[in-house]
Amino acid sequence: MQLKKSIIIGILSTVSLSSLALMGSQQAQTNNLKPFLVIGIVTLILGAIATYQKYLQQH
């Protein structure tokens, strides 16, 4: 149950950060999706690290 909640929170934060990056790139009138991808990848990596650390603390 806790893992499912962590995954949902991670997905929501990834989507919100990625949408902010996409809006920022559209405001700058660039068609480059690089900020979208970078923030998405960094968020996923940090979420995976946090989940792994939480898993290690429980065991």
mmCIF file of C-alpha atoms in Angstrom, residues 1-13 47 50-51:
data_model
loop_
_atom_site.group_PDB
_atom_site.id
_atom_site.type_symbol
_atom_site.label_atom_id
_atom_site.label_comp_id
_atom_site.label_asym_id
_atom_site.label_seq_id
_atom_site.Cartn_x
_atom_site.Cartn_y
_atom_site.Cartn_z
ATOM 1 C CA MET A 1 0.000 0.000 0.000
ATOM 2 C CA GLN A 2 2.812 2.386 0.925
ATOM 3 C CA LEU A 3 4.684 1.601 -2.293
ATOM 4 C CA LYS A 4 1.566 2.263 -4.359
ATOM 5 C CA LYS A 5 1.101 5.636 -2.634
ATOM 6 C CA SER A 6 4.757 6.535 -3.257
ATOM 7 C CA ILE A 7 4.467 5.635 -6.930
ATOM 8 C CA ILE A 8 1.317 7.758 -7.332
ATOM 9 C CA ILE A 9 2.980 10.743 -5.622
ATOM 10 C CA GLY A 10 6.055 10.325 -7.833
ATOM 11 C CA ILE A 11 3.985 10.223 -11.003
ATOM 12 C CA LEU A 12 1.981 13.296 -9.990
ATOM 13 C CA SER A 13 5.099 15.291 -9.154
ATOM 14 C CA GLY A 47 12.050 9.396 -6.887
ATOM 15 C CA ALA A 50 14.099 8.067 -2.395
ATOM 16 C CA THR A 51 12.018 4.908 -2.796
#
